[in-house]
mmCIF file of C-alpha atoms and ligand atoms in Angstrom:
data_model
loop_
_atom_site.group_PDB
_atom_site.id
_atom_site.type_symbol
_atom_site.label_atom_id
_atom_site.label_comp_id
_atom_site.label_asym_id
_atom_site.label_seq_id
_atom_site.Cartn_x
_atom_site.Cartn_y
_atom_site.Cartn_z
ATOM 1 C CA UNK A 1 -2.690 -35.088 -10.430
ATOM 2 C CA UNK A 2 -0.007 -32.664 -11.651
ATOM 3 C CA UNK A 3 1.243 -30.518 -8.769
ATOM 4 C CA UNK A 4 0.884 -26.749 -8.905
ATOM 5 C CA UNK A 5 4.022 -24.774 -9.720
ATOM 6 C CA UNK A 6 3.252 -21.096 -9.365
ATOM 7 C CA UNK A 7 5.094 -18.102 -10.796
ATOM 8 C CA UNK A 8 4.481 -14.648 -9.320
ATOM 9 C CA UNK A 9 5.441 -11.745 -11.573
ATOM 10 C CA UNK A 10 5.975 -8.541 -9.594
ATOM 11 C CA UNK A 11 6.532 -10.456 -6.358
ATOM 12 C CA UNK A 12 8.318 -7.610 -4.561
ATOM 13 C CA UNK A 13 5.364 -5.231 -4.804
ATOM 14 C CA UNK A 14 2.721 -4.392 -2.207
ATOM 15 C CA UNK A 15 0.467 -7.381 -2.978
ATOM 16 C CA UNK A 16 3.144 -9.677 -4.394
ATOM 17 C CA UNK A 17 5.305 -9.826 -1.290
ATOM 18 C CA UNK A 18 2.378 -10.877 0.934
ATOM 19 C CA UNK A 19 0.836 -13.192 -1.657
ATOM 20 C CA UNK A 20 4.170 -14.999 -2.143
ATOM 21 C CA UNK A 21 4.416 -15.858 1.564
ATOM 22 C CA UNK A 22 0.774 -16.961 1.746
ATOM 23 C CA UNK A 23 0.973 -19.126 -1.382
ATOM 24 C CA UNK A 24 4.206 -20.709 -0.107
ATOM 25 C CA UNK A 25 2.447 -21.686 3.113
ATOM 26 C CA UNK A 26 -0.284 -23.391 1.050
ATOM 27 C CA UNK A 27 1.582 -24.920 -1.919
ATOM 28 C CA UNK A 28 5.024 -25.473 -0.388
ATOM 29 C CA UNK A 29 8.051 -23.258 -0.265
ATOM 30 C CA UNK A 30 9.712 -24.492 -3.449
ATOM 31 C CA UNK A 31 6.560 -24.604 -5.569
ATOM 32 C CA UNK A 32 6.056 -20.822 -5.530
ATOM 33 C CA UNK A 33 8.621 -18.932 -7.607
ATOM 34 C CA UNK A 34 8.880 -15.214 -6.873
ATOM 35 C CA UNK A 35 10.075 -12.927 -9.663
ATOM 36 C CA UNK A 36 10.583 -9.221 -10.085
ATOM 37 C CA UNK A 37 12.586 -6.747 -12.107
ATOM 38 C CA UNK A 38 14.878 -6.162 -9.104
ATOM 39 C CA UNK A 39 16.129 -8.579 -6.450
ATOM 40 C CA UNK A 40 14.728 -8.307 -2.949
ATOM 41 C CA UNK A 41 17.060 -7.437 -0.063
ATOM 42 C CA UNK A 42 16.536 -10.790 1.640
ATOM 43 C CA UNK A 43 14.984 -13.457 -0.540
ATOM 44 C CA UNK A 44 13.300 -16.198 1.444
ATOM 45 C CA UNK A 45 12.662 -18.725 -1.330
ATOM 46 C CA UNK A 46 13.101 -19.432 -5.033
ATOM 47 C CA UNK A 47 13.496 -16.141 -6.909
ATOM 48 C CA UNK A 48 14.180 -15.211 -10.553
ATOM 49 C CA UNK A 49 14.894 -11.813 -12.061
ATOM 50 C CA UNK A 50 12.282 -11.208 -14.768
ATOM 51 C CA UNK A 51 11.367 -8.158 -16.799
ATOM 52 C CA UNK A 52 7.819 -8.907 -17.940
ATOM 53 C CA UNK A 53 8.630 -7.326 -21.320
ATOM 54 C CA UNK A 54 11.270 -10.035 -21.941
ATOM 55 C CA UNK A 55 9.460 -12.974 -23.613
ATOM 56 C CA UNK A 56 12.538 -15.209 -23.801
ATOM 57 C CA UNK A 57 13.259 -14.848 -20.108
ATOM 58 C CA UNK A 58 9.629 -15.628 -19.250
ATOM 59 C CA UNK A 59 9.794 -18.781 -21.410
ATOM 60 C CA UNK A 60 13.025 -19.859 -19.774
ATOM 61 C CA UNK A 61 11.672 -19.553 -16.217
ATOM 62 C CA UNK A 62 8.348 -21.237 -17.065
ATOM 63 C CA UNK A 63 10.238 -24.205 -18.550
ATOM 64 C CA UNK A 64 12.807 -24.382 -15.761
ATOM 65 C CA UNK A 65 10.160 -24.770 -13.040
ATOM 66 C CA UNK A 66 7.377 -26.426 -15.106
ATOM 67 C CA UNK A 67 5.081 -23.536 -14.178
ATOM 68 C CA UNK A 68 1.334 -24.147 -14.523
ATOM 69 C CA UNK A 69 -0.127 -21.103 -12.693
ATOM 70 C CA UNK A 70 0.855 -17.437 -13.005
ATOM 71 C CA UNK A 71 -0.061 -14.431 -10.880
ATOM 72 C CA UNK A 72 0.760 -11.441 -13.087
ATOM 73 C CA UNK A 73 1.038 -8.473 -10.707
ATOM 74 C CA UNK A 74 3.585 -6.265 -12.489
ATOM 75 C CA UNK A 75 2.061 -2.916 -13.481
ATOM 76 C CA UNK A 76 2.519 0.835 -13.157
ATOM 77 C CA UNK A 77 -0.302 2.228 -10.992
ATOM 78 C CA UNK A 78 -2.577 5.234 -11.403
ATOM 79 C CA UNK A 79 -0.538 8.158 -10.023
ATOM 80 C CA UNK A 80 2.916 7.124 -11.229
ATOM 81 C CA UNK A 81 1.432 6.132 -14.593
ATOM 82 C CA UNK A 82 0.401 9.721 -15.302
ATOM 83 C CA UNK A 83 4.055 10.805 -15.164
ATOM 84 C CA UNK A 84 4.910 8.591 -18.167
ATOM 85 C CA UNK A 85 1.726 7.740 -20.088
ATOM 86 C CA UNK A 86 3.229 5.887 -23.066
ATOM 87 C CA UNK A 87 5.776 3.995 -20.955
ATOM 88 C CA UNK A 88 2.936 2.921 -18.629
ATOM 89 C CA UNK A 89 0.830 1.682 -21.542
ATOM 90 C CA UNK A 90 3.821 -0.261 -22.859
ATOM 91 C CA UNK A 91 4.534 -2.047 -19.560
ATOM 92 C CA UNK A 92 0.908 -2.655 -18.605
ATOM 93 C CA UNK A 93 -0.287 -3.872 -22.016
ATOM 94 C CA UNK A 94 2.769 -5.596 -23.502
ATOM 95 C CA UNK A 95 3.458 -7.213 -20.135
ATOM 96 C CA UNK A 96 -0.055 -8.671 -20.207
ATOM 97 C CA UNK A 97 0.241 -9.801 -23.851
ATOM 98 C CA UNK A 98 3.474 -11.639 -22.984
ATOM 99 C CA UNK A 99 1.729 -13.471 -20.147
ATOM 100 C CA UNK A 100 -1.354 -14.324 -22.239
ATOM 101 C CA UNK A 101 0.766 -15.649 -25.113
ATOM 102 C CA UNK A 102 2.916 -17.607 -22.677
ATOM 103 C CA UNK A 103 -0.226 -19.128 -21.170
ATOM 104 C CA UNK A 104 -1.404 -20.141 -24.649
ATOM 105 C CA UNK A 105 1.911 -21.593 -25.796
ATOM 106 C CA UNK A 106 2.871 -23.366 -22.567
ATOM 107 C CA UNK A 107 -0.562 -24.637 -21.509
ATOM 108 C CA UNK A 108 -0.602 -22.630 -18.287
ATOM 109 C CA UNK A 109 -3.612 -23.896 -16.327
ATOM 110 C CA UNK A 110 -4.625 -20.626 -14.645
ATOM 111 C CA UNK A 111 -3.622 -16.968 -14.636
ATOM 112 C CA UNK A 112 -4.481 -14.250 -12.113
ATOM 113 C CA UNK A 113 -4.657 -10.721 -13.510
ATOM 114 C CA UNK A 114 -5.524 -7.858 -11.141
ATOM 115 C CA UNK A 115 -7.847 -5.150 -12.372
ATOM 116 C CA UNK A 116 -8.794 -2.090 -10.338
ATOM 117 C CA UNK A 117 -11.477 0.442 -9.443
ATOM 118 C CA UNK A 118 -9.435 2.628 -11.835
ATOM 119 C CA UNK A 119 -11.489 1.106 -14.708
ATOM 120 C CA UNK A 120 -14.310 3.433 -13.622
ATOM 121 C CA UNK A 121 -14.492 7.121 -14.484
ATOM 122 C CA UNK A 122 -16.346 10.388 -13.927
ATOM 123 C CA UNK A 123 -19.493 9.218 -15.755
ATOM 124 C CA UNK A 124 -19.689 5.886 -13.895
ATOM 125 C CA UNK A 125 -22.442 5.790 -11.211
ATOM 126 C CA UNK A 126 -20.286 6.617 -8.136
ATOM 127 C CA UNK A 127 -22.315 4.990 -5.360
ATOM 128 C CA UNK A 128 -22.581 1.211 -5.132
ATOM 129 C CA UNK A 129 -21.081 1.071 -8.631
ATOM 130 C CA UNK A 130 -22.573 -1.987 -10.359
ATOM 131 C CA UNK A 131 -20.604 -4.847 -11.915
ATOM 132 C CA UNK A 132 -21.727 -4.009 -15.442
ATOM 133 C CA UNK A 133 -21.570 -0.273 -15.938
ATOM 134 C CA UNK A 134 -19.959 2.631 -17.757
ATOM 135 C CA UNK A 135 -16.159 2.303 -17.972
ATOM 136 C CA UNK A 136 -14.671 5.725 -18.760
ATOM 137 C CA UNK A 137 -11.237 5.819 -17.078
ATOM 138 C CA UNK A 138 -9.225 9.028 -17.228
ATOM 139 C CA UNK A 139 -5.827 7.530 -16.279
ATOM 140 C CA UNK A 140 -3.540 5.437 -18.485
ATOM 141 C CA UNK A 141 -3.482 2.817 -15.732
ATOM 142 C CA UNK A 142 -7.312 2.662 -15.783
ATOM 143 C CA UNK A 143 -7.358 2.522 -19.591
ATOM 144 C CA UNK A 144 -4.849 -0.352 -19.537
ATOM 145 C CA UNK A 145 -6.978 -2.239 -16.997
ATOM 146 C CA UNK A 146 -10.170 -1.838 -19.084
ATOM 147 C CA UNK A 147 -8.315 -3.080 -22.170
ATOM 148 C CA UNK A 148 -6.696 -5.830 -20.087
ATOM 149 C CA UNK A 149 -10.071 -7.048 -18.809
ATOM 150 C CA UNK A 150 -11.363 -7.411 -22.372
ATOM 151 C CA UNK A 151 -8.165 -9.089 -23.586
ATOM 152 C CA UNK A 152 -8.291 -11.686 -20.803
ATOM 153 C CA UNK A 153 -11.933 -12.374 -21.665
ATOM 154 C CA UNK A 154 -10.925 -12.686 -25.338
ATOM 155 C CA UNK A 155 -8.193 -15.222 -24.546
ATOM 156 C CA UNK A 156 -10.746 -17.258 -22.587
ATOM 157 C CA UNK A 157 -13.326 -17.205 -25.390
ATOM 158 C CA UNK A 158 -10.830 -17.809 -28.184
ATOM 159 C CA UNK A 159 -8.220 -20.106 -26.585
ATOM 160 C CA UNK A 160 -9.842 -21.290 -23.340
ATOM 161 C CA UNK A 161 -7.173 -19.628 -21.148
ATOM 162 C CA UNK A 162 -8.570 -19.506 -17.612
ATOM 163 C CA UNK A 163 -7.699 -15.972 -16.475
ATOM 164 C CA UNK A 164 -9.316 -14.812 -13.217
ATOM 165 C CA UNK A 165 -9.507 -11.230 -12.059
ATOM 166 C CA UNK A 166 -10.863 -8.822 -9.459
ATOM 167 C CA UNK A 167 -11.111 -5.036 -9.544
ATOM 168 C CA UNK A 168 -9.098 -4.275 -6.419
ATOM 169 C CA UNK A 169 -10.015 -1.224 -4.356
ATOM 170 C CA UNK A 170 -7.126 0.514 -2.502
ATOM 171 C CA UNK A 171 -5.257 -2.130 -0.499
ATOM 172 C CA UNK A 172 -4.112 -1.419 3.067
ATOM 173 C CA UNK A 173 -1.563 -3.617 4.831
ATOM 174 C CA UNK A 174 1.230 -3.413 7.399
ATOM 175 C CA UNK A 175 3.457 -5.982 5.683
ATOM 176 C CA UNK A 176 4.467 -3.917 2.626
ATOM 177 C CA UNK A 177 4.354 -0.412 1.181
ATOM 178 C CA UNK A 178 2.345 0.554 -1.910
ATOM 179 C CA UNK A 179 4.003 2.580 -4.674
ATOM 180 C CA UNK A 180 2.596 4.975 -7.225
ATOM 181 C CA UNK A 181 -1.117 4.675 -6.409
ATOM 182 C CA UNK A 182 -3.817 7.215 -5.578
ATOM 183 C CA UNK A 183 -4.993 5.216 -2.550
ATOM 184 C CA UNK A 184 -1.461 5.046 -1.037
ATOM 185 C CA UNK A 185 -2.279 7.738 1.533
ATOM 186 C CA UNK A 186 -4.336 5.175 3.467
ATOM 187 C CA UNK A 187 -1.160 3.166 4.180
ATOM 188 C CA UNK A 188 1.249 6.091 4.640
ATOM 189 C CA UNK A 189 -1.057 7.604 7.269
ATOM 190 C CA UNK A 190 -0.386 4.732 9.704
ATOM 191 C CA UNK A 191 3.396 5.002 9.445
ATOM 192 C CA UNK A 192 3.321 8.781 9.998
ATOM 193 C CA UNK A 193 0.730 8.559 12.785
ATOM 194 C CA UNK A 194 3.041 6.246 14.721
ATOM 195 C CA UNK A 195 6.255 8.137 13.908
ATOM 196 C CA UNK A 196 5.138 11.785 14.176
ATOM 197 C CA UNK A 197 1.494 11.769 15.308
ATOM 198 C CA UNK A 198 0.639 13.864 12.250
ATOM 199 C CA UNK A 199 -0.004 13.386 8.537
ATOM 200 C CA UNK A 200 -0.685 15.569 5.496
ATOM 201 C CA UNK A 201 -3.146 13.915 3.142
ATOM 202 C CA UNK A 202 -2.764 14.470 -0.605
ATOM 203 C CA UNK A 203 -6.531 13.898 -0.919
ATOM 204 C CA UNK A 204 -9.145 16.265 0.498
ATOM 205 C CA UNK A 205 -10.974 15.352 3.685
ATOM 206 C CA UNK A 206 -14.267 14.308 2.045
ATOM 207 C CA UNK A 207 -12.795 12.113 -0.724
ATOM 208 C CA UNK A 208 -14.494 8.764 -0.217
ATOM 209 C CA UNK A 209 -12.833 5.736 -1.836
ATOM 210 C CA UNK A 210 -13.343 1.959 -1.719
ATOM 211 C CA UNK A 211 -10.613 0.123 0.234
ATOM 212 C CA UNK A 212 -9.792 -3.390 1.429
ATOM 213 C CA UNK A 213 -7.506 -4.829 4.117
ATOM 214 C CA UNK A 214 -4.571 -6.900 2.854
ATOM 215 C CA UNK A 215 -5.712 -10.081 4.663
ATOM 216 C CA UNK A 216 -9.060 -9.921 2.867
ATOM 217 C CA UNK A 217 -7.499 -9.056 -0.508
ATOM 218 C CA UNK A 218 -5.104 -12.021 -0.367
ATOM 219 C CA UNK A 219 -7.744 -14.475 0.880
ATOM 220 C CA UNK A 220 -10.251 -13.313 -1.755
ATOM 221 C CA UNK A 221 -7.663 -13.653 -4.522
ATOM 222 C CA UNK A 222 -6.764 -17.217 -3.536
ATOM 223 C CA UNK A 223 -10.445 -18.158 -3.085
ATOM 224 C CA UNK A 224 -11.201 -16.895 -6.584
ATOM 225 C CA UNK A 225 -8.247 -18.838 -8.016
ATOM 226 C CA UNK A 226 -9.418 -22.027 -6.289
ATOM 227 C CA UNK A 227 -13.131 -21.702 -7.140
ATOM 228 C CA UNK A 228 -14.470 -24.273 -9.647
ATOM 229 C CA UNK A 229 -14.349 -22.867 -13.186
ATOM 230 C CA UNK A 230 -18.131 -23.056 -13.589
ATOM 231 C CA UNK A 231 -18.566 -20.646 -10.663
ATOM 232 C CA UNK A 232 -16.217 -18.058 -12.199
ATOM 233 C CA UNK A 233 -18.724 -16.840 -14.772
ATOM 234 C CA UNK A 234 -17.228 -13.384 -15.209
ATOM 235 C CA UNK A 235 -14.059 -13.601 -17.281
ATOM 236 C CA UNK A 236 -13.424 -9.868 -17.468
ATOM 237 C CA UNK A 237 -13.092 -8.915 -13.773
ATOM 238 C CA UNK A 238 -15.184 -9.039 -10.591
ATOM 239 C CA UNK A 239 -16.124 -5.971 -8.535
ATOM 240 C CA UNK A 240 -14.721 -6.510 -5.036
ATOM 241 C CA UNK A 241 -15.540 -4.382 -1.986
ATOM 242 C CA UNK A 242 -14.882 -4.383 1.730
ATOM 243 C CA UNK A 243 -15.160 -0.830 3.126
ATOM 244 C CA UNK A 244 -15.275 2.798 1.976
ATOM 245 C CA UNK A 245 -14.033 5.825 3.888
ATOM 246 C CA UNK A 246 -12.756 9.395 3.543
ATOM 247 C CA UNK A 247 -9.397 10.718 4.848
ATOM 248 C CA UNK A 248 -11.380 12.455 7.603
ATOM 249 C CA UNK A 249 -13.020 9.199 8.689
ATOM 250 C CA UNK A 250 -9.790 7.190 8.811
ATOM 251 C CA UNK A 251 -8.101 10.033 10.728
ATOM 252 C CA UNK A 252 -10.930 9.980 13.298
ATOM 253 C CA UNK A 253 -10.558 6.207 13.685
ATOM 254 C CA UNK A 254 -6.777 6.501 14.180
ATOM 255 C CA UNK A 255 -7.342 9.282 16.736
ATOM 256 C CA UNK A 256 -9.272 6.817 18.895
ATOM 257 C CA UNK A 257 -5.966 4.905 19.320
ATOM 258 C CA UNK A 258 -3.528 7.868 19.125
ATOM 259 C CA UNK A 259 -5.370 10.859 20.654
ATOM 260 C CA UNK A 260 -2.588 13.338 19.764
ATOM 261 C CA UNK A 261 -2.819 12.484 16.026
ATOM 262 C CA UNK A 262 -3.426 15.521 13.776
ATOM 263 C CA UNK A 263 -4.347 15.502 10.086
ATOM 264 C CA UNK A 264 -3.857 18.305 7.542
ATOM 265 C CA UNK A 265 -4.847 18.364 3.873
ATOM 266 C CA UNK A 266 -2.868 19.425 0.790
ATOM 267 C CA UNK A 267 -4.573 17.915 -2.270
ATOM 268 C CA UNK A 268 -2.334 17.519 -5.338
ATOM 269 C CA UNK A 269 -2.750 16.059 -8.859
ATOM 270 C CA UNK A 270 -3.971 12.784 -7.355
ATOM 271 C CA UNK A 271 -7.173 14.518 -6.193
ATOM 272 C CA UNK A 272 -8.525 14.596 -9.769
ATOM 273 C CA UNK A 273 -7.852 10.874 -10.140
ATOM 274 C CA UNK A 274 -9.625 10.082 -6.862
ATOM 275 C CA UNK A 275 -12.557 12.323 -7.858
ATOM 276 C CA UNK A 276 -13.033 10.266 -11.016
ATOM 277 C CA UNK A 277 -13.342 6.979 -9.052
ATOM 278 C CA UNK A 278 -16.411 5.603 -7.246
ATOM 279 C CA UNK A 279 -17.196 6.132 -3.565
ATOM 280 C CA UNK A 280 -18.417 2.589 -3.070
ATOM 281 C CA UNK A 281 -18.715 -0.644 -5.042
ATOM 282 C CA UNK A 282 -21.527 -3.180 -5.441
ATOM 283 C CA UNK A 283 -19.814 -6.582 -5.333
ATOM 284 C CA UNK A 284 -22.897 -8.789 -4.915
ATOM 285 C CA UNK A 285 -21.995 -10.821 -7.997
ATOM 286 C CA UNK A 286 -18.611 -11.899 -6.540
ATOM 287 C CA UNK A 287 -20.473 -12.836 -3.333
ATOM 288 C CA UNK A 288 -23.032 -14.905 -5.264
ATOM 289 C CA UNK A 289 -20.660 -16.587 -7.729
ATOM 290 C CA UNK A 290 -17.706 -17.651 -5.587
ATOM 291 C CA UNK A 291 -18.664 -16.723 -2.023
ATOM 292 C CA UNK A 292 -16.618 -13.536 -1.520
ATOM 293 C CA UNK A 293 -17.004 -11.994 1.946
ATOM 294 C CA UNK A 294 -14.684 -9.565 3.734
ATOM 295 C CA UNK A 295 -13.711 -9.941 7.389
ATOM 296 C CA UNK A 296 -12.406 -6.399 8.067
ATOM 297 C CA UNK A 297 -14.296 -3.097 8.204
ATOM 298 C CA UNK A 298 -12.697 0.290 9.028
ATOM 299 C CA UNK A 299 -12.457 -0.100 12.871
ATOM 300 C CA UNK A 300 -11.101 -3.677 12.673
ATOM 301 C CA UNK A 301 -8.588 -2.691 9.993
ATOM 302 C CA UNK A 302 -7.279 0.341 11.937
ATOM 303 C CA UNK A 303 -6.974 -1.719 15.129
ATOM 304 C CA UNK A 304 -5.055 -4.501 13.358
ATOM 305 C CA UNK A 305 -2.774 -2.122 11.414
ATOM 306 C CA UNK A 306 -1.713 -0.249 14.550
ATOM 307 C CA UNK A 307 -1.274 -3.468 16.548
ATOM 308 C CA UNK A 308 1.041 -4.932 13.896
ATOM 309 C CA UNK A 309 2.980 -1.765 13.081
ATOM 310 C CA UNK A 310 3.658 -1.071 16.752
HETATM 311 C C1 AKB B 1 -4.052 2.942 -7.251
HETATM 312 O O1 AKB B 1 -4.361 3.780 -6.397
HETATM 313 O O2 AKB B 1 -3.621 3.219 -8.371
HETATM 314 C C2 AKB B 1 -4.265 1.471 -6.914
HETATM 315 C C3 AKB B 1 -5.575 0.981 -7.416
HETATM 316 C C4 AKB B 1 -6.828 1.422 -6.787
HETATM 317 O O3 AKB B 1 -5.607 0.207 -8.335
HETATM 318 N N1 AKB B 1 -4.155 1.279 -5.517
#
């Protein structure tokens, strides 16, 4: 059997940096090639500089390492994307097209493409949002993810490219920092709670959003990638859920560990984005098809975050 040689695009990001380490522990250090647009301060394994918009460079790296699996994580997220709408569309869409074409030309066995709860919008049912529902995103990031989901499905139907995807909720982890998202407050809060015992949330206290702990997000991603093809019946993207909470609820949970912690609220332009997203997600189809199940709820996540950050 041909061994797996994996390329991670966007490996220095919030998910990429943790996923790289986990995949290296499974597939072997030298079989997982990290890549990003900038080098990392200390690189711990094979690394290549790649701009996902550079087709020739992508070809070169895929040939050099005989890559047969790609995790394509490079994207501009919801909040940052609104500051440069056309530039965000360019990176998110043309980056994906480069990966899909590469997969077609180089017989890449499997591709992972992250989607997001940002595919939903103000007219989507907000509670226990179903798998198949109204997709009316109001951010460029969300629009690019809706289009991306349909393009990956198209490449499967037309060329048999096995692209797998989940709609990530906000991801919370101690290992890395998010950048440019609307759910980023739920990571920042831990760092500020430990440093200053206070935090100002850019979302209002009752803004409920779906979230997931990093451990669960990484495990779920790898489980989906390793599930038999016949179980992965959805080739757009799977709803994925673990917990939902408001800034007020996470603050109360942190206060149980740091009694002096104080939260204030100063909603900014990200409030409108959060208001357009669901409160909670129905992910029963992921559970039925490939056995998804989270291990962390809000109390377990807060406990583990504080333990590790301390
Ligand atoms: C964001 O807030 O933009 C991301 C996401 C939910 O996809 N974390």
